[in-house]
Amino acid sequence: MSRFKAIRIVKEPAYAASYSEFDETELMDGDVTVRVSHSTVNYKDGLAITGKSPVVRRFPMIPGIDFAGLVETSSHKDFKPGDAVVLTGWGVGETHLGGYAEKARVKGDWLVPLPPGLTAAQAMAIGTAGFTAMLAVLALEKAGLTPDRGPVLVTGAAGGVGSVAVSLLATAGWRVIASTGRPEEADFLKKLGAADIIDRAEFSNPGRPLGKERWAAAVDCVGSHTLANVLAQTSFEGAVAACGLAQGMDLPTSVAPFILRGVSLLGIDSVMKPKAPRLIAWDRLARDLDRDKLGQISTTIGYGEIIDTAKEILEGKVRGRVIVEIG
Ligand code: NDP
């Protein structure tokens, strides 16, 4: 198959994404070619497909920051034809042709083996969002936070990163407070293990530099005033893992939580995470993520629904995680 179906983003005459075809000769350099079976839709894919933020920096581009599939050809020492592999991040779908295609060619160093016990579809139900949630949990653990210190807050809880974080933290024994703007998702979040649901509106506006201490730890997917308010209400020597910017990229805070309460702000970047901690995170996901909950979080769509779903994720209409069947 030298031609294969793929979504194509072009910049001229106007920024647009369409269902299209690519030829294998158009694929970029890499030592492993993968027959993609599944992908997913992350918030960043929404930004890429709509062009709402300039995440795509090469044209034409195949979007899709994650994929799973089988190795077709490889000159990389760790992979041979038929191996099941997973890719998240590394600029795929941004600067390197991505996963919304039947084929992808990438550096073998970017790939991880499909973790034992996970299917390709489940790996994409996790995807960058779930991987990021796991990195956030690992960062809180590395900072010495344990469930006996008090509750943990998750903002953007009904989204992809948030819903996996709620599930992982509840399974690890934390009392999870889920912050959402969608009260209709309260039951969904409780089934994932959230003990309390709070309205995200209470964090959306400028707040005081310090407030009542309410949680020992937090996973924040939202940024801006939300993150500032979350920091202000984190208890003594607590920590907040900052993952996202769904409200905004700004952080209008003060030093008060840091110098008066010893709160730590932990930055999470899933894209360039080196291979060794990547493998640790995937191993933990494969062992700890409850498969029933993963099923509840996930919906499956076909290749032809990617563009509409990418628009919906930016409108905050997508619940949990979306698996895309490519093959
Ligand atoms: P989703 O769109 O699935 O989830 C984002 C959630 O944020 C929404 O579901 C909503 O949750 C909440 N939200 C949306 N808009 C607002 C707003 N204006 N104010 C407050 N809350 C809002 O996206 P993902 O879970 O995939 O990604 C979440 C964030 O994390 C994104 O900003 C994304 O770019 C970032 N990210 C960062 C990564 C990293 O490596 N650091 C990797 C992956 C994602 P609810 O409906 O519950 O209120």
Tab-separated table of C-alpha atoms and ligand atoms in Angstrom:
chain	number	residue	atom	x	y	z
A	1	MET	CA	0.000	0.000	0.000
A	2	SER	CA	1.914	3.038	-1.122
A	3	ARG	CA	-1.100	5.345	-0.767
A	4	PHE	CA	-2.988	5.407	2.505
A	5	LYS	CA	-5.765	7.400	4.072
A	6	ALA	CA	-4.776	10.250	6.359
A	7	ILE	CA	-6.090	13.564	7.610
A	8	ARG	CA	-4.236	16.431	5.937
A	9	ILE	CA	-3.811	19.887	7.434
A	10	VAL	CA	-2.803	22.636	5.026
A	11	LYS	CA	-2.063	26.293	5.702
A	12	GLU	CA	-2.758	27.733	2.225
A	13	PRO	CA	-4.998	29.210	0.932
A	14	ALA	CA	-6.519	28.962	4.424
A	15	TYR	CA	-5.817	26.731	7.432
A	16	ALA	CA	-7.920	23.575	6.956
A	17	ALA	CA	-8.065	19.895	7.921
A	18	SER	CA	-9.644	17.324	5.594
A	19	TYR	CA	-9.903	13.570	5.073
A	20	SER	CA	-7.319	12.868	2.405
A	21	GLU	CA	-4.613	10.480	1.207
A	22	PHE	CA	-0.850	10.467	1.540
A	23	ASP	CA	1.795	8.548	-0.364
A	24	GLU	CA	4.426	6.587	1.537
A	25	THR	CA	7.115	8.710	-0.129
A	26	GLU	CA	5.708	11.729	1.730
A	27	LEU	CA	6.370	10.166	5.137
A	28	MET	CA	9.150	11.807	7.135
A	29	ASP	CA	12.418	10.219	8.241
A	30	GLY	CA	12.285	7.499	10.854
A	31	ASP	CA	13.603	3.993	11.430
A	32	VAL	CA	10.254	2.342	12.193
A	33	THR	CA	7.126	2.281	10.018
A	34	VAL	CA	3.926	1.423	11.873
A	35	ARG	CA	0.573	0.204	10.549
A	36	VAL	CA	-1.668	2.318	12.767
A	37	SER	CA	-4.723	0.552	14.183
A	38	HIS	CA	-5.906	3.065	16.802
A	39	SER	CA	-5.485	6.676	17.795
A	40	THR	CA	-7.326	9.053	20.102
A	41	VAL	CA	-8.460	12.671	20.369
A	42	ASN	CA	-6.658	14.885	22.863
A	43	TYR	CA	-7.201	18.579	23.568
A	44	LYS	CA	-4.041	19.337	21.559
A	45	ASP	CA	-5.477	17.456	18.580
A	46	GLY	CA	-8.456	19.796	18.799
A	47	LEU	CA	-6.098	22.781	18.688
A	48	ALA	CA	-4.233	21.273	15.706
A	49	ILE	CA	-7.310	20.409	13.661
A	50	THR	CA	-9.086	23.709	14.203
A	51	GLY	CA	-5.909	25.816	14.085
A	52	LYS	CA	-7.102	27.587	17.231
A	53	SER	CA	-3.543	27.572	18.577
A	54	PRO	CA	-0.415	27.285	16.435
A	55	VAL	CA	0.549	23.782	17.560
A	56	VAL	CA	1.165	22.583	13.981
A	57	ARG	CA	4.509	23.848	12.758
A	58	ARG	CA	5.007	21.825	9.555
A	59	PHE	CA	2.744	21.663	6.478
A	60	PRO	CA	1.191	19.586	5.159
A	61	MET	CA	0.667	17.843	8.492
A	62	ILE	CA	-1.036	14.647	9.515
A	63	PRO	CA	-2.432	15.478	12.981
A	64	GLY	CA	-2.823	12.910	15.759
A	65	ILE	CA	-0.370	13.160	18.680
A	66	ASP	CA	-0.867	9.508	19.708
A	67	PHE	CA	-1.138	6.179	17.943
A	68	ALA	CA	-0.939	2.436	18.512
A	69	GLY	CA	-0.349	-0.257	15.938
A	70	LEU	CA	1.936	-2.959	14.603
A	71	VAL	CA	5.464	-2.461	13.297
A	72	GLU	CA	5.582	-2.976	9.537
A	73	THR	CA	9.296	-2.357	8.900
A	74	SER	CA	12.098	-1.491	11.283
A	75	SER	CA	15.832	-0.893	11.275
A	76	HIS	CA	15.756	-0.032	14.991
A	77	LYS	CA	17.382	-2.571	17.299
A	78	ASP	CA	14.426	-2.741	19.711
A	79	PHE	CA	11.633	-3.354	17.187
A	80	LYS	CA	10.833	-5.935	14.526
A	81	PRO	CA	7.881	-6.392	12.151
A	82	GLY	CA	4.747	-7.468	14.002
A	83	ASP	CA	5.674	-5.837	17.332
A	84	ALA	CA	2.786	-3.979	18.986
A	85	VAL	CA	3.817	-0.407	19.819
A	86	VAL	CA	2.468	2.817	21.293
A	87	LEU	CA	3.493	6.395	20.640
A	88	THR	CA	2.563	9.511	22.579
A	89	GLY	CA	4.053	12.958	22.145
A	90	TRP	CA	7.536	13.794	20.790
A	91	GLY	CA	5.992	16.446	18.534
A	92	VAL	CA	4.178	13.852	16.432
A	93	GLY	CA	1.107	15.553	14.940
A	94	GLU	CA	2.829	18.927	15.485
A	95	THR	CA	6.235	18.896	13.767
A	96	HIS	CA	6.319	15.251	12.612
A	97	LEU	CA	3.559	13.510	10.606
A	98	GLY	CA	1.114	11.981	13.083
A	99	GLY	CA	-1.343	9.255	13.938
A	100	TYR	CA	-4.553	10.078	12.043
A	101	ALA	CA	-3.377	7.872	9.192
A	102	GLU	CA	-3.083	4.232	8.302
A	103	LYS	CA	0.709	4.550	8.418
A	104	ALA	CA	3.244	6.429	10.493
A	105	ARG	CA	7.039	6.537	10.283
A	106	VAL	CA	8.870	7.655	13.419
A	107	LYS	CA	12.086	7.240	15.368
A	108	GLY	CA	12.107	3.920	17.189
A	109	ASP	CA	13.417	5.744	20.270
A	110	TRP	CA	10.025	7.453	20.527
A	111	LEU	CA	8.074	4.184	20.683
A	112	VAL	CA	7.243	2.063	23.691
A	113	PRO	CA	6.152	-1.566	23.452
A	114	LEU	CA	2.414	-2.040	24.007
A	115	PRO	CA	2.383	-2.807	27.753
A	116	PRO	CA	1.440	-6.416	28.560
A	117	GLY	CA	-2.213	-6.695	29.509
A	118	LEU	CA	-3.339	-3.696	27.452
A	119	THR	CA	-4.922	-3.816	24.003
A	120	ALA	CA	-4.094	-1.172	21.396
A	121	ALA	CA	-7.563	0.313	21.964
A	122	GLN	CA	-7.012	0.501	25.741
A	123	ALA	CA	-3.588	2.096	25.215
A	124	MET	CA	-5.317	4.802	23.184
A	125	ALA	CA	-8.072	5.139	25.783
A	126	ILE	CA	-5.128	6.127	27.970
A	127	GLY	CA	-3.150	8.064	25.316
A	128	THR	CA	-1.315	11.311	26.078
A	129	ALA	CA	-4.080	12.369	28.473
A	130	GLY	CA	-3.912	9.227	30.622
A	131	PHE	CA	-0.129	9.126	30.413
A	132	THR	CA	-0.060	12.742	31.642
A	133	ALA	CA	-2.412	11.881	34.509
A	134	MET	CA	-0.034	9.067	35.501
A	135	LEU	CA	2.965	11.424	35.343
A	136	ALA	CA	1.084	13.818	37.631
A	137	VAL	CA	0.350	11.053	40.145
A	138	LEU	CA	4.001	9.903	40.029
A	139	ALA	CA	5.158	13.514	40.581
A	140	LEU	CA	2.917	13.858	43.656
A	141	GLU	CA	4.251	10.568	45.006
A	142	LYS	CA	7.853	11.672	44.363
A	143	ALA	CA	7.097	14.854	46.329
A	144	GLY	CA	6.204	12.609	49.275
A	145	LEU	CA	2.420	13.085	49.142
A	146	THR	CA	0.363	10.172	50.457
A	147	PRO	CA	-3.396	9.741	50.983
A	148	ASP	CA	-3.067	10.074	54.786
A	149	ARG	CA	-2.080	13.735	54.284
A	150	GLY	CA	-5.624	14.703	53.261
A	151	PRO	CA	-7.743	14.882	50.108
A	152	VAL	CA	-6.547	15.441	46.550
A	153	LEU	CA	-8.292	17.841	44.153
A	154	VAL	CA	-8.578	17.206	40.396
A	155	THR	CA	-9.640	20.137	38.184
A	156	GLY	CA	-11.059	19.618	34.703
A	157	ALA	CA	-12.169	16.323	36.198
A	158	ALA	CA	-14.604	15.246	33.485
A	159	GLY	CA	-11.999	15.717	30.744
A	160	GLY	CA	-9.388	13.234	29.546
A	161	VAL	CA	-6.491	13.940	31.912
A	162	GLY	CA	-8.892	14.651	34.767
A	163	SER	CA	-10.987	11.500	34.510
A	164	VAL	CA	-7.932	9.216	34.373
A	165	ALA	CA	-6.407	11.142	37.307
A	166	VAL	CA	-9.597	10.705	39.361
A	167	SER	CA	-9.576	6.990	38.657
A	168	LEU	CA	-5.860	6.469	39.408
A	169	LEU	CA	-5.939	8.529	42.609
A	170	ALA	CA	-9.089	6.851	43.941
A	171	THR	CA	-7.581	3.419	43.267
A	172	ALA	CA	-4.418	4.533	45.114
A	173	GLY	CA	-6.533	5.265	48.200
A	174	TRP	CA	-6.920	9.053	47.982
A	175	ARG	CA	-10.109	10.880	48.907
A	176	VAL	CA	-10.679	12.610	45.581
A	177	ILE	CA	-12.445	15.948	45.186
A	178	ALA	CA	-13.443	16.425	41.552
A	179	SER	CA	-13.928	19.945	40.209
A	180	THR	CA	-16.110	20.184	37.125
A	181	GLY	CA	-18.250	22.658	35.244
A	182	ARG	CA	-20.586	19.831	34.233
A	183	PRO	CA	-22.795	18.895	37.212
A	184	GLU	CA	-24.488	16.313	34.977
A	185	GLU	CA	-21.218	14.333	35.082
A	186	ALA	CA	-21.324	13.973	38.894
A	187	ASP	CA	-22.472	10.340	38.722
A	188	PHE	CA	-19.810	9.524	36.144
A	189	LEU	CA	-17.119	11.048	38.392
A	190	LYS	CA	-18.440	9.256	41.482
A	191	LYS	CA	-18.312	5.936	39.636
A	192	LEU	CA	-14.655	6.662	38.885
A	193	GLY	CA	-14.081	7.074	42.610
A	194	ALA	CA	-14.602	10.784	43.341
A	195	ALA	CA	-15.851	11.325	46.893
A	196	ASP	CA	-16.912	14.952	46.449
A	197	ILE	CA	-17.859	17.053	43.444
A	198	ILE	CA	-17.363	20.808	43.416
A	199	ASP	CA	-18.343	23.458	40.892
A	200	ARG	CA	-15.386	24.754	38.921
A	201	ALA	CA	-16.944	28.254	39.001
A	202	GLU	CA	-15.587	28.725	42.516
A	203	PHE	CA	-12.048	28.813	41.043
A	204	SER	CA	-12.659	30.715	37.831
A	205	ASN	CA	-12.179	34.283	39.061
A	206	PRO	CA	-9.389	36.149	40.866
A	207	GLY	CA	-9.177	35.002	44.496
A	208	ARG	CA	-7.226	35.753	47.668
A	209	PRO	CA	-3.478	34.963	47.888
A	210	LEU	CA	-4.212	32.417	50.629
A	211	GLY	CA	-7.444	30.694	51.566
A	212	LYS	CA	-8.586	27.972	53.930
A	213	GLU	CA	-6.422	24.829	53.584
A	214	ARG	CA	-8.658	22.326	51.777
A	215	TRP	CA	-6.482	19.662	50.078
A	216	ALA	CA	-3.017	18.192	50.463
A	217	ALA	CA	-2.456	17.736	46.750
A	218	ALA	CA	-3.969	18.587	43.402
A	219	VAL	CA	-3.818	17.698	39.726
A	220	ASP	CA	-4.678	20.814	37.729
A	221	CYS	CA	-5.696	20.627	34.070
A	222	VAL	CA	-6.938	24.194	33.872
A	223	GLY	CA	-4.249	26.823	34.685
A	224	SER	CA	-5.011	30.557	34.995
A	225	HIS	CA	-7.163	31.729	37.975
A	226	THR	CA	-8.116	28.127	38.678
A	227	LEU	CA	-4.525	27.096	39.357
A	228	ALA	CA	-3.937	30.273	41.386
A	229	ASN	CA	-6.959	29.491	43.597
A	230	VAL	CA	-5.984	25.828	43.901
A	231	LEU	CA	-2.494	26.812	45.113
A	232	ALA	CA	-4.003	29.283	47.600
A	233	GLN	CA	-6.103	26.521	49.188
A	234	THR	CA	-3.458	23.775	49.273
A	235	SER	CA	-2.456	22.791	52.785
A	236	PHE	CA	0.955	23.135	54.437
A	237	GLU	CA	3.732	21.436	52.427
A	238	GLY	CA	1.253	20.141	49.888
A	239	ALA	CA	1.883	19.984	46.152
A	240	VAL	CA	0.053	20.754	42.939
A	241	ALA	CA	0.887	19.045	39.640
A	242	ALA	CA	0.196	21.534	36.827
A	243	CYS	CA	-0.738	19.753	33.593
A	244	GLY	CA	-2.951	21.988	31.519
A	245	LEU	CA	-4.294	25.314	30.368
A	246	ALA	CA	-7.985	24.708	29.641
A	247	GLN	CA	-8.880	28.066	31.247
A	248	GLY	CA	-5.732	29.867	30.132
A	249	MET	CA	-1.967	29.887	29.950
A	250	ASP	CA	-1.563	32.653	32.502
A	251	LEU	CA	-0.926	32.085	36.193
A	252	PRO	CA	-2.024	35.147	38.188
A	253	THR	CA	-0.772	34.027	41.598
A	254	SER	CA	1.495	35.366	44.345
A	255	VAL	CA	4.400	33.809	46.224
A	256	ALA	CA	2.199	33.426	49.339
A	257	PRO	CA	1.396	29.690	48.951
A	258	PHE	CA	5.079	28.934	48.363
A	259	ILE	CA	6.711	31.010	51.103
A	260	LEU	CA	3.974	30.916	53.755
A	261	ARG	CA	2.791	27.330	53.322
A	262	GLY	CA	5.703	25.568	51.637
A	263	VAL	CA	3.448	24.483	48.766
A	264	SER	CA	5.220	23.001	45.718
A	265	LEU	CA	4.177	23.521	42.122
A	266	LEU	CA	5.168	20.511	40.016
A	267	GLY	CA	5.347	20.965	36.243
A	268	ILE	CA	4.231	18.070	34.058
A	269	ASP	CA	5.342	17.711	30.436
A	270	SER	CA	4.396	14.472	28.760
A	271	VAL	CA	5.705	15.311	25.288
A	272	MET	CA	9.461	15.111	25.808
A	273	LYS	CA	9.442	12.713	28.759
A	274	PRO	CA	12.547	10.516	28.385
A	275	LYS	CA	12.170	6.828	27.674
A	276	ALA	CA	13.034	5.392	31.128
A	277	PRO	CA	10.351	7.318	33.100
A	278	ARG	CA	7.972	6.782	30.156
A	279	LEU	CA	8.285	3.014	30.581
A	280	ILE	CA	7.765	3.327	34.345
A	281	ALA	CA	4.567	5.347	33.798
A	282	TRP	CA	3.181	2.881	31.227
A	283	ASP	CA	4.007	-0.017	33.521
A	284	ARG	CA	2.082	1.643	36.367
A	285	LEU	CA	-0.844	2.393	34.051
A	286	ALA	CA	-0.973	-1.224	32.896
A	287	ARG	CA	-0.892	-2.454	36.501
A	288	ASP	CA	-2.990	0.138	38.346
A	289	LEU	CA	-5.597	1.522	35.980
A	290	ASP	CA	-8.886	-0.222	36.643
A	291	ARG	CA	-10.061	-1.691	33.305
A	292	ASP	CA	-13.761	-1.268	34.175
A	293	LYS	CA	-13.182	2.408	34.913
A	294	LEU	CA	-11.128	2.777	31.734
A	295	GLY	CA	-14.110	1.343	29.871
A	296	GLN	CA	-16.470	3.818	31.560
A	297	ILE	CA	-14.189	6.725	30.644
A	298	SER	CA	-13.898	5.735	26.968
A	299	THR	CA	-16.038	6.099	23.887
A	300	THR	CA	-15.042	4.734	20.489
A	301	ILE	CA	-15.379	6.616	17.202
A	302	GLY	CA	-14.502	5.851	13.587
A	303	TYR	CA	-11.841	7.564	11.515
A	304	GLY	CA	-14.507	9.689	9.781
A	305	GLU	CA	-15.593	11.255	13.107
A	306	ILE	CA	-12.189	12.639	14.108
A	307	ILE	CA	-12.590	16.181	12.782
A	308	ASP	CA	-15.989	16.782	14.411
A	309	THR	CA	-14.795	15.298	17.711
A	310	ALA	CA	-11.675	17.488	17.641
A	311	LYS	CA	-13.925	20.549	17.452
A	312	GLU	CA	-16.112	19.245	20.290
A	313	ILE	CA	-13.170	18.675	22.652
A	314	LEU	CA	-12.320	22.384	22.495
A	315	GLU	CA	-15.918	23.199	23.375
A	316	GLY	CA	-15.607	21.049	26.524
A	317	LYS	CA	-18.237	18.637	25.170
A	318	VAL	CA	-16.136	15.473	25.238
A	319	ARG	CA	-16.368	13.339	28.354
A	320	GLY	CA	-13.344	11.284	29.360
A	321	ARG	CA	-11.360	9.680	26.566
A	322	VAL	CA	-12.051	8.934	22.917
A	323	ILE	CA	-10.632	5.886	21.104
A	324	VAL	CA	-10.332	6.229	17.315
A	325	GLU	CA	-10.445	3.076	15.210
A	326	ILE	CA	-8.180	3.815	12.256
A	327	GLY	CA	-7.675	0.429	10.617
B	1	NDP	P1	-10.223	17.822	27.827
B	1	NDP	O1	-10.815	18.832	26.931
B	1	NDP	O2	-10.618	16.411	27.726
B	1	NDP	O3	-10.436	18.277	29.339
B	1	NDP	C1	-10.270	19.606	29.762
B	1	NDP	C2	-11.288	19.880	30.840
B	1	NDP	O4	-11.005	21.155	31.417
B	1	NDP	C3	-12.708	19.979	30.340
B	1	NDP	O5	-13.313	18.737	30.217
B	1	NDP	C4	-13.336	20.797	31.439
B	1	NDP	O6	-13.582	19.936	32.527
B	1	NDP	C5	-12.206	21.731	31.863
B	1	NDP	N1	-12.334	23.062	31.254
B	1	NDP	C6	-12.485	23.367	29.944
B	1	NDP	N2	-12.564	24.694	29.764
B	1	NDP	C7	-12.477	25.241	30.997
B	1	NDP	C8	-12.489	26.576	31.500
B	1	NDP	N3	-12.629	27.633	30.686
B	1	NDP	N4	-12.384	26.768	32.826
B	1	NDP	C9	-12.244	25.715	33.669
B	1	NDP	N5	-12.217	24.437	33.262
B	1	NDP	C10	-12.324	24.209	31.953
B	1	NDP	O7	-8.635	17.968	27.643
B	1	NDP	P2	-7.474	16.994	28.184
B	1	NDP	O8	-7.915	16.363	29.438
B	1	NDP	O9	-6.966	16.173	27.071
B	1	NDP	O10	-6.355	18.068	28.510
B	1	NDP	C11	-6.524	18.915	29.650
B	1	NDP	C12	-5.455	19.995	29.620
B	1	NDP	O11	-4.183	19.412	29.799
B	1	NDP	C13	-5.406	20.764	28.302
B	1	NDP	O12	-5.115	22.107	28.555
B	1	NDP	C14	-4.244	20.115	27.577
B	1	NDP	O13	-3.629	20.970	26.657
B	1	NDP	C15	-3.326	19.782	28.736
B	1	NDP	N6	-2.432	18.659	28.501
B	1	NDP	C16	-1.138	18.822	28.884
B	1	NDP	C17	-0.257	17.790	28.760
B	1	NDP	C18	1.125	17.939	29.274
B	1	NDP	O14	2.019	17.197	28.856
B	1	NDP	N7	1.334	18.834	30.185
B	1	NDP	C19	-0.641	16.545	28.093
B	1	NDP	C20	-2.074	16.430	27.830
B	1	NDP	C21	-2.915	17.497	28.006
B	1	NDP	P3	-15.014	19.909	33.262
B	1	NDP	O15	-16.025	19.729	32.164
B	1	NDP	O16	-14.930	18.767	34.198
B	1	NDP	O17	-15.149	21.244	33.937
